[in-house]
PDB file of N, CA and C in Angstrom:
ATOM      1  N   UNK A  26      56.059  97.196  94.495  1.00  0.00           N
ATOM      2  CA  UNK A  26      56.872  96.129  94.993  1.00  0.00           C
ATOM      3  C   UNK A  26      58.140  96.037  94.153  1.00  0.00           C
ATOM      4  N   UNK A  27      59.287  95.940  94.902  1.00  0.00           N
ATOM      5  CA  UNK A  27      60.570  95.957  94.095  1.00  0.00           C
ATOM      6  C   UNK A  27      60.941  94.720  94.450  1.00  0.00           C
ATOM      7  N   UNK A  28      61.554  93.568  93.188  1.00  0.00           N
ATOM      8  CA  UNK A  28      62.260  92.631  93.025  1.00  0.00           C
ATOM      9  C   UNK A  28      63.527  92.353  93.162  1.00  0.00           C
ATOM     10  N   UNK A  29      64.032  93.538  93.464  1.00  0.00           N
ATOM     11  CA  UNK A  29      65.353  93.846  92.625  1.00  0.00           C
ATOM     12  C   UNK A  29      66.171  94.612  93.954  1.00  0.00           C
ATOM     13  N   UNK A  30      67.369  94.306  94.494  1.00  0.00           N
ATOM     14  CA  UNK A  30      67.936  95.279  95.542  1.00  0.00           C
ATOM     15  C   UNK A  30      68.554  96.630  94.949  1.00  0.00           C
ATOM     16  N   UNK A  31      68.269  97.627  95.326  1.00  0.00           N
ATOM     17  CA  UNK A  31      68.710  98.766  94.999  1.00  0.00           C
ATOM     18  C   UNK A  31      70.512  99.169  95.470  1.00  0.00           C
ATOM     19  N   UNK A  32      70.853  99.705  93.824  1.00  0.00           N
ATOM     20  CA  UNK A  32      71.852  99.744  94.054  1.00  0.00           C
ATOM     21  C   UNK A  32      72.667 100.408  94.544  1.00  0.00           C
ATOM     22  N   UNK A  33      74.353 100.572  94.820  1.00  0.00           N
ATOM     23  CA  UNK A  33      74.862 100.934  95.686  1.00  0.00           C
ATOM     24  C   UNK A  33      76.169 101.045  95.621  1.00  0.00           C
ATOM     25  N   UNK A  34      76.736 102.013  95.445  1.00  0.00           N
ATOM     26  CA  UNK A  34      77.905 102.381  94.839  1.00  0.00           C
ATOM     27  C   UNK A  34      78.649 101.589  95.780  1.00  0.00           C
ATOM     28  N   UNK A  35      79.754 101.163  95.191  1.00  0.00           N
ATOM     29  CA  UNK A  35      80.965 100.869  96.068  1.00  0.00           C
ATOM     30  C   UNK A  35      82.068 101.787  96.113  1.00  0.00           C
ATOM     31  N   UNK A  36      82.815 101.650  97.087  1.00  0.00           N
ATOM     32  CA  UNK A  36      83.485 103.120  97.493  1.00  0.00           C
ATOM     33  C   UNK A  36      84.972 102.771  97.239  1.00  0.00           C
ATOM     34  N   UNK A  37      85.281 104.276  96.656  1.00  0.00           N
ATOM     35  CA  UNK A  37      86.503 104.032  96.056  1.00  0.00           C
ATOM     36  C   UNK A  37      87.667 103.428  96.480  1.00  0.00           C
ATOM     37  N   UNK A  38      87.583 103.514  98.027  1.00  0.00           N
ATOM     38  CA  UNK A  38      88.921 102.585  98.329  1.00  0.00           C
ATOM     39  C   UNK A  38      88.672 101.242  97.628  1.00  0.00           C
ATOM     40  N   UNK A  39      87.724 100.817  97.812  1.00  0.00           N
ATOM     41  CA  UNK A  39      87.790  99.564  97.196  1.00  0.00           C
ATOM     42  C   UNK A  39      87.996  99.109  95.642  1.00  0.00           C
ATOM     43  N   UNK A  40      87.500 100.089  95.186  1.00  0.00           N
ATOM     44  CA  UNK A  40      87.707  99.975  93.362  1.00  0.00           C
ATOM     45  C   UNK A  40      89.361 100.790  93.286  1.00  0.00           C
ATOM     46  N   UNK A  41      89.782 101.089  93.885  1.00  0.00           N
ATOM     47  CA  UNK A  41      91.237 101.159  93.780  1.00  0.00           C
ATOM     48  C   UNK A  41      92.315  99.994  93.851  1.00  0.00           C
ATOM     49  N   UNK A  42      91.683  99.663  95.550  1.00  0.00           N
ATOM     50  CA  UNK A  42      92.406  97.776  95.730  1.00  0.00           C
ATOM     51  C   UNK A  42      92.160  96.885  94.881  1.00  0.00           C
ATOM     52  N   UNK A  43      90.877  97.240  94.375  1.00  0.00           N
ATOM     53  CA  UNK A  43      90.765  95.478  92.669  1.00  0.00           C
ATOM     54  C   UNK A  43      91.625  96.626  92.171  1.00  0.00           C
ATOM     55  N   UNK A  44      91.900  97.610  91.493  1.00  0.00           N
ATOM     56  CA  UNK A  44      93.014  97.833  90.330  1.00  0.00           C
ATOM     57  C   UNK A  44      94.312  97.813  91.065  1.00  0.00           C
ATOM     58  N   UNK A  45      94.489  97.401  92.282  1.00  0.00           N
ATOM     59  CA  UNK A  45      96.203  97.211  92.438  1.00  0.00           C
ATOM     60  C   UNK A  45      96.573  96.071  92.419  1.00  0.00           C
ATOM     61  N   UNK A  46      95.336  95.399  92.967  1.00  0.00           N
ATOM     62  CA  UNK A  46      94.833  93.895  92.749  1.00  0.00           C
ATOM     63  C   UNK A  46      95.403  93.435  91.472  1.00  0.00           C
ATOM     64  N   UNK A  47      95.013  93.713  90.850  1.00  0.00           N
ATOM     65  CA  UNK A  47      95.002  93.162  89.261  1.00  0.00           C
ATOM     66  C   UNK A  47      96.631  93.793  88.596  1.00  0.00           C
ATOM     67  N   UNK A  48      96.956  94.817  88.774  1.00  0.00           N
ATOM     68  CA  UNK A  48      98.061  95.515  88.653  1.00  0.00           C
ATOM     69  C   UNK A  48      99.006  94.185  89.147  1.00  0.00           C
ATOM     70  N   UNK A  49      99.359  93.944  90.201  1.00  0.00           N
ATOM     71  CA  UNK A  49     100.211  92.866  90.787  1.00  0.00           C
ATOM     72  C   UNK A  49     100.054  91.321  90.481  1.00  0.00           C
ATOM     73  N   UNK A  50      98.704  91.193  89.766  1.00  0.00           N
ATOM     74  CA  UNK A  50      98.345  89.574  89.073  1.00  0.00           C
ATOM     75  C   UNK A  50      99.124  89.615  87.709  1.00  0.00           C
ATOM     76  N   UNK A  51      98.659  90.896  86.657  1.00  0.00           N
ATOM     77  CA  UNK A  51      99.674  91.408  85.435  1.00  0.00           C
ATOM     78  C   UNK A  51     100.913  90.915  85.794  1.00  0.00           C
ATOM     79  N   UNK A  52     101.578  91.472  86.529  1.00  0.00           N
ATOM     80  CA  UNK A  52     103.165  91.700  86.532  1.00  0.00           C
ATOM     81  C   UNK A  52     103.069  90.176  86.561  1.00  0.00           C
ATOM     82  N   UNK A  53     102.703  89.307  87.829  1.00  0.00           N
ATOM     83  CA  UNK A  53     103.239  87.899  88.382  1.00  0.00           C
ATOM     84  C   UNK A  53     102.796  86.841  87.155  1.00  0.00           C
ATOM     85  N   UNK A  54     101.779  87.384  86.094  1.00  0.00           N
ATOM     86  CA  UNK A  54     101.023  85.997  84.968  1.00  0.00           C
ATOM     87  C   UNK A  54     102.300  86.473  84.048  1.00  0.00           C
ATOM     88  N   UNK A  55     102.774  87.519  83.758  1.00  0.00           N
ATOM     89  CA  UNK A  55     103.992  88.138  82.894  1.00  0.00           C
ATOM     90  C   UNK A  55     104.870  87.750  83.078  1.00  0.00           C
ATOM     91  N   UNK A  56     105.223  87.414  84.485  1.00  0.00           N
ATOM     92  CA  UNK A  56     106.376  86.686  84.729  1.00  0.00           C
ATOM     93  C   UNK A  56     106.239  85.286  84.596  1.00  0.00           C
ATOM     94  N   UNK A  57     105.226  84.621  85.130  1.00  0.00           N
ATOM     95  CA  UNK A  57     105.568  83.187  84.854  1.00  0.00           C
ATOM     96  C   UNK A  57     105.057  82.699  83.372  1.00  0.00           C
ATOM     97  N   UNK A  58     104.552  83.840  82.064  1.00  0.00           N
ATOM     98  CA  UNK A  58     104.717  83.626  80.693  1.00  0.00           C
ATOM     99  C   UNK A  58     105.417  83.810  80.255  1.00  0.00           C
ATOM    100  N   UNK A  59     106.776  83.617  80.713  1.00  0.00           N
ATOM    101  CA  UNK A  59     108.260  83.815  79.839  1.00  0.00           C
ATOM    102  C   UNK A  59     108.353  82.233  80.304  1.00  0.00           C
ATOM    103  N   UNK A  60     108.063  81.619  81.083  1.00  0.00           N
ATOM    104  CA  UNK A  60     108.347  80.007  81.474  1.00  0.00           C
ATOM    105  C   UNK A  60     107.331  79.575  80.777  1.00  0.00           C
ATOM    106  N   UNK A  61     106.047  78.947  81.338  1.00  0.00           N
ATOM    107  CA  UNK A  61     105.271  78.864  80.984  1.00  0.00           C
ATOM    108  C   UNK A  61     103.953  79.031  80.214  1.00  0.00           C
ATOM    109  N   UNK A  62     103.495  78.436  79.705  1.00  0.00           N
ATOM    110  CA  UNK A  62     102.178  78.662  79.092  1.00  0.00           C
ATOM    111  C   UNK A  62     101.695  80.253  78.479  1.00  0.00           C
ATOM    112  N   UNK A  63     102.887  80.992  78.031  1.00  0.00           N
ATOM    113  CA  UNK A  63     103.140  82.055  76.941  1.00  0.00           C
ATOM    114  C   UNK A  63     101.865  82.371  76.373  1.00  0.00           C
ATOM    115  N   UNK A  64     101.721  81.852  75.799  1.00  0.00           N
ATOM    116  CA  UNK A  64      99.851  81.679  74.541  1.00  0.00           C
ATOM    117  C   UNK A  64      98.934  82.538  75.541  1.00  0.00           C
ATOM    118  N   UNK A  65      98.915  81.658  76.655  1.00  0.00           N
ATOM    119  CA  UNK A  65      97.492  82.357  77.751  1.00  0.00           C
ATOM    120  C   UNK A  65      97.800  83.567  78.409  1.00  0.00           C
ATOM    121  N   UNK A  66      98.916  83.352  79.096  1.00  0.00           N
ATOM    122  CA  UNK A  66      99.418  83.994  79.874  1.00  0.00           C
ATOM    123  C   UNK A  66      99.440  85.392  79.682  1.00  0.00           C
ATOM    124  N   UNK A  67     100.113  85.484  78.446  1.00  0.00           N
ATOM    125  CA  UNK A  67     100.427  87.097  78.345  1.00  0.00           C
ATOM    126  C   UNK A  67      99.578  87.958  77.429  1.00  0.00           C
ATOM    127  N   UNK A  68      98.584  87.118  77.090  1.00  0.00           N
ATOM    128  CA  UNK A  68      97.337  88.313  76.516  1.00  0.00           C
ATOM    129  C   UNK A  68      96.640  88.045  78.185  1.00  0.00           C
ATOM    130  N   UNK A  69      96.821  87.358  79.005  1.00  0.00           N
ATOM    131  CA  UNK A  69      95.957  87.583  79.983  1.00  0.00           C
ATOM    132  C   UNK A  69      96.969  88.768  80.633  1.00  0.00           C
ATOM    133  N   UNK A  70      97.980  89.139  80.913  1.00  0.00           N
ATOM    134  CA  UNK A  70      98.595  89.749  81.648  1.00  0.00           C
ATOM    135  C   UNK A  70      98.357  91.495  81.188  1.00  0.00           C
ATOM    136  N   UNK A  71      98.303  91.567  79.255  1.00  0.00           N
ATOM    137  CA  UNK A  71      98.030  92.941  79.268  1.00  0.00           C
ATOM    138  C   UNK A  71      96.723  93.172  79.554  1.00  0.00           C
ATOM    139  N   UNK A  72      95.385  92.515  79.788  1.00  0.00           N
ATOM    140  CA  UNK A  72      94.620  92.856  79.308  1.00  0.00           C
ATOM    141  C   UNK A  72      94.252  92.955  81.071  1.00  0.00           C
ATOM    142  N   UNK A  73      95.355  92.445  81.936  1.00  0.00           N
ATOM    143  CA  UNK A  73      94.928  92.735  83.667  1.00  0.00           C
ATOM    144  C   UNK A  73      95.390  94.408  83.604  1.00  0.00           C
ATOM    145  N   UNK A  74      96.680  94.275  83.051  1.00  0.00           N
ATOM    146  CA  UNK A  74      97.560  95.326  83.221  1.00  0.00           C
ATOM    147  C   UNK A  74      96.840  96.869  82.482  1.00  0.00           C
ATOM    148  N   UNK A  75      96.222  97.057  81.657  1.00  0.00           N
ATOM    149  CA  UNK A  75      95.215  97.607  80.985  1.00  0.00           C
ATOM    150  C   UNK A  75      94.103  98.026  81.445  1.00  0.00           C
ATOM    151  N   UNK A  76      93.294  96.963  82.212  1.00  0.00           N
ATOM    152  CA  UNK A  76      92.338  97.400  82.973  1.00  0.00           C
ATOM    153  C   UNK A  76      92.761  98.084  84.519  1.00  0.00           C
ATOM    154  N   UNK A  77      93.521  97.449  84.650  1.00  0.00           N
ATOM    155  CA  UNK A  77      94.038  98.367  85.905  1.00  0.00           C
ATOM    156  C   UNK A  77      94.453  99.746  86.122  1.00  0.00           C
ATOM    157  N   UNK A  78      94.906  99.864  84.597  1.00  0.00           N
ATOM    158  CA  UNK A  78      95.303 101.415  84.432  1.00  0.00           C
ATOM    159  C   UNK A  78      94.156 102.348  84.157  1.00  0.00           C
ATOM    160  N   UNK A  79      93.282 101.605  83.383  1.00  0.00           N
ATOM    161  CA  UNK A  79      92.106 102.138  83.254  1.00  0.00           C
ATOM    162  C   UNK A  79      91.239 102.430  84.358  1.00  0.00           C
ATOM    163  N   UNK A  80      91.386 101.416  85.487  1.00  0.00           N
ATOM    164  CA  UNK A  80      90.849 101.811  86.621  1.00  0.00           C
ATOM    165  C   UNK A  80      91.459 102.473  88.060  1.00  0.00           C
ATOM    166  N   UNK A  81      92.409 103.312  87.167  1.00  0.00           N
ATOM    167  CA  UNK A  81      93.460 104.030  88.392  1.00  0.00           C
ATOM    168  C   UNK A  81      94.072 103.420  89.093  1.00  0.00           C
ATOM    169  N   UNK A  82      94.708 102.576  89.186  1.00  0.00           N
ATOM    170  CA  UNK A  82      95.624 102.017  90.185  1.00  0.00           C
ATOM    171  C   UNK A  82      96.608 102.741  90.454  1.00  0.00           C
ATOM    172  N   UNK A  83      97.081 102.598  91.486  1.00  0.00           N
ATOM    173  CA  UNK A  83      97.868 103.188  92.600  1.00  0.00           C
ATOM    174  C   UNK A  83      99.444 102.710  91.865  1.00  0.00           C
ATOM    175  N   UNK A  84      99.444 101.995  91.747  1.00  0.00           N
ATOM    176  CA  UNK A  84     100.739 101.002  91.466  1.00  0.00           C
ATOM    177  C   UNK A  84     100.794 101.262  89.817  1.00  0.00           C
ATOM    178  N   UNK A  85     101.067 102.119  89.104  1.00  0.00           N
ATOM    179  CA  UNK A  85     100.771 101.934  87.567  1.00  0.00           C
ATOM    180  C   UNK A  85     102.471 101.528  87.131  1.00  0.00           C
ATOM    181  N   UNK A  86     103.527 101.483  87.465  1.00  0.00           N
ATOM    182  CA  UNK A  86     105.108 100.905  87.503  1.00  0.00           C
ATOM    183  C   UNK A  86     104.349  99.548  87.399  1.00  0.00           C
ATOM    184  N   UNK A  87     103.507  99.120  88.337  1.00  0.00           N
ATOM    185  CA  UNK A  87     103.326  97.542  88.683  1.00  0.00           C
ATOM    186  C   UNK A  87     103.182  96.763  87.346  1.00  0.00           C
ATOM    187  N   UNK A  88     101.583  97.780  86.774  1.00  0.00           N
ATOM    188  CA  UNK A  88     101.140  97.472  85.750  1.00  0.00           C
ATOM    189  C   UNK A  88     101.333  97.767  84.403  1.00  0.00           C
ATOM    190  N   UNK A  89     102.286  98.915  83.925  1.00  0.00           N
ATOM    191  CA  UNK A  89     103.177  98.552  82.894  1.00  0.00           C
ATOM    192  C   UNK A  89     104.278  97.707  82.816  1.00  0.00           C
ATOM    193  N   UNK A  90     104.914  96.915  84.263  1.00  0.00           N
ATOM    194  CA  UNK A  90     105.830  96.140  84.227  1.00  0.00           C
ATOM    195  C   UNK A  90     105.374  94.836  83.370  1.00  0.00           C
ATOM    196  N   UNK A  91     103.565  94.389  83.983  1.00  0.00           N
ATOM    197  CA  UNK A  91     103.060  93.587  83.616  1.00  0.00           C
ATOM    198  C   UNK A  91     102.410  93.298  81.970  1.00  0.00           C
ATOM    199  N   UNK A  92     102.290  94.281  81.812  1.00  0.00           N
ATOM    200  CA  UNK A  92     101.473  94.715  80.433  1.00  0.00           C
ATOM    201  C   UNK A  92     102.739  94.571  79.435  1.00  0.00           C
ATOM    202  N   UNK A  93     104.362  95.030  79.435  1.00  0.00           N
ATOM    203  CA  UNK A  93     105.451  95.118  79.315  1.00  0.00           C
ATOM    204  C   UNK A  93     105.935  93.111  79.284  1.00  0.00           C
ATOM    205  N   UNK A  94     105.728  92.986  80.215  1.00  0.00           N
ATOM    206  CA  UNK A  94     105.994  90.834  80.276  1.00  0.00           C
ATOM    207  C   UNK A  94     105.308  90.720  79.141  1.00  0.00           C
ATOM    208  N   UNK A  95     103.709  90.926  79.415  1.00  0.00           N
ATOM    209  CA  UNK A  95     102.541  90.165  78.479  1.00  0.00           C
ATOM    210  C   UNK A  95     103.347  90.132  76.892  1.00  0.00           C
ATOM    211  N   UNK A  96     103.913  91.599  76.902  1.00  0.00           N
ATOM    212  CA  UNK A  96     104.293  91.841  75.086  1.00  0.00           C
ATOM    213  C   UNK A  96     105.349  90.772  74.989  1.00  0.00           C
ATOM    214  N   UNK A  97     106.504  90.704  75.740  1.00  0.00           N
ATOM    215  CA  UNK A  97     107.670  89.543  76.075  1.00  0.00           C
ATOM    216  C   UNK A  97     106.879  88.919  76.211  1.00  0.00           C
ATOM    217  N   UNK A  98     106.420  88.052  76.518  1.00  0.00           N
ATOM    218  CA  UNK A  98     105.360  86.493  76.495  1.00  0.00           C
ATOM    219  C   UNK A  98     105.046  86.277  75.228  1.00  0.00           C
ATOM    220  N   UNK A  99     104.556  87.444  74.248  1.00  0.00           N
ATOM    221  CA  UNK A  99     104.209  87.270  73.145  1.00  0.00           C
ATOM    222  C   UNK A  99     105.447  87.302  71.741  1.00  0.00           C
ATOM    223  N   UNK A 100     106.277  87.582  72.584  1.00  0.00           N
ATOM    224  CA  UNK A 100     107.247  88.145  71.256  1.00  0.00           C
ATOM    225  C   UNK A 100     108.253  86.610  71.763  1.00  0.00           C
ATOM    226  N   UNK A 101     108.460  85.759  72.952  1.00  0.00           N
ATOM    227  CA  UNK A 101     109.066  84.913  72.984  1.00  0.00           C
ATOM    228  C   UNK A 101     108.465  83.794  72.232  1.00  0.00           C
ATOM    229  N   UNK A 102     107.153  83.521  72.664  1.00  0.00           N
ATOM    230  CA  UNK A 102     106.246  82.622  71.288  1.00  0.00           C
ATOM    231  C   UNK A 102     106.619  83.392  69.943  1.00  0.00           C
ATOM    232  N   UNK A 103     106.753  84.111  69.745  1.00  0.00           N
ATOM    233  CA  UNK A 103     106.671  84.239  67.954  1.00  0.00           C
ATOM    234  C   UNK A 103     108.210  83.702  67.475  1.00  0.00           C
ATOM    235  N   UNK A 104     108.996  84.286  68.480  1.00  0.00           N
ATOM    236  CA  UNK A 104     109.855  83.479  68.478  1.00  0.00           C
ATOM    237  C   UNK A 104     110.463  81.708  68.422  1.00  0.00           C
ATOM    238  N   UNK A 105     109.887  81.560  69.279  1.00  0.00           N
ATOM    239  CA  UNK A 105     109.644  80.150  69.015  1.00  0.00           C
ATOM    240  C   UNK A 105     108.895  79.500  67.760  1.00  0.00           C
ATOM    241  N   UNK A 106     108.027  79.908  67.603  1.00  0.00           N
ATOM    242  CA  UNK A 106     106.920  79.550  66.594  1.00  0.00           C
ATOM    243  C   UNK A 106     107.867  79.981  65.071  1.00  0.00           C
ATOM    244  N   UNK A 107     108.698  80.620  65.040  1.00  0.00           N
ATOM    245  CA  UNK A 107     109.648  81.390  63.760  1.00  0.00           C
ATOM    246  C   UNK A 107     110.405  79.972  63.819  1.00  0.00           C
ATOM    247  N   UNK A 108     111.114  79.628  64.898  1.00  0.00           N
ATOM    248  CA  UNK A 108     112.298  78.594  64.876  1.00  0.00           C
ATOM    249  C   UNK A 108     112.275  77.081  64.540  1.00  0.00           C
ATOM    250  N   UNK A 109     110.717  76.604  65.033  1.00  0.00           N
ATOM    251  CA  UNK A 109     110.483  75.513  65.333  1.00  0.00           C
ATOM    252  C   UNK A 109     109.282  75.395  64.123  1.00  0.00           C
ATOM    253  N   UNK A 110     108.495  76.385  63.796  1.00  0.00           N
ATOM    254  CA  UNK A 110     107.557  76.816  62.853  1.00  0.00           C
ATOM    255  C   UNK A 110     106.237  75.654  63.074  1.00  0.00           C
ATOM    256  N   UNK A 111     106.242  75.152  64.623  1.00  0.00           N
ATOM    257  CA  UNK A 111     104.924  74.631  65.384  1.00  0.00           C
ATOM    258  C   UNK A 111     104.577  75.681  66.648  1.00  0.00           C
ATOM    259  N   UNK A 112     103.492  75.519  67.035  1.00  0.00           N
ATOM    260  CA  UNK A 112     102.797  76.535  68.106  1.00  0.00           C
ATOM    261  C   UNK A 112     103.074  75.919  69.562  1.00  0.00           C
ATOM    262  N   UNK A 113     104.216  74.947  69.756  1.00  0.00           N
ATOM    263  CA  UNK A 113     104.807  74.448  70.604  1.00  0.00           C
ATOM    264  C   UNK A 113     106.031  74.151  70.730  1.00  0.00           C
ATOM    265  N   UNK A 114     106.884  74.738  71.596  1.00  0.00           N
ATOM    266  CA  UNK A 114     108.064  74.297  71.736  1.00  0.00           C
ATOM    267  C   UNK A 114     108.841  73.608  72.859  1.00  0.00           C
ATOM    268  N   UNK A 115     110.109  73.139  72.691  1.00  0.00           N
ATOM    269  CA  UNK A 115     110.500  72.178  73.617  1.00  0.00           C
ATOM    270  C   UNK A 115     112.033  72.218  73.241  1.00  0.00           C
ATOM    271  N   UNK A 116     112.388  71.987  74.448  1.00  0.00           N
ATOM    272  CA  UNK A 116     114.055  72.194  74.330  1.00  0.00           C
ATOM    273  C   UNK A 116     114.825  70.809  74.429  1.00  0.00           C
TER     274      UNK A 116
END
């Protein structure tokens, strides 16, 4: 007696679309972490942009664009954080 459903590959078109998927979430969290919420944003953006490459995406321009923001997301906070020398800034 089996408990358990036997498993079942999923087929590559589809594990291609989550990595273009994710490729195009990178770029768009990269872009809105130069505005916003920097801190989250752009370690979330390389680490979409990263896995996507890792999982072949079709779009890899997409996802170094994104992975590329994430580092800008991070280098505009350090920036800030240098000027203001709090982990929040405000204009």
């Amino acid at each position: 007696m089996h408990l358990t459903a036997p498993a079942t590959a999923r087929p590559a078109r589809s594990r291609t679309r989550d990595a273009d998927g994710m490729a195009v979430a990178s770029f768009i969290l990269g872009l809105l972490g130069l505005l916003v919420f920097n801190v989250f944003l752009g370690p979330t953006a390389i680490v979409l942009a990263a896995a996507s490459l890792w999982r072949g995406t079709g779009r890899k321009g997409r996802a170094y664009l994104g992975m590329g923001l994430g580092v800008a997301d991070l280098l505009v906070l350090l920036a800030f954080i240098q000027m203001d020398s709090t982990l929040s800034w405000s204009f």
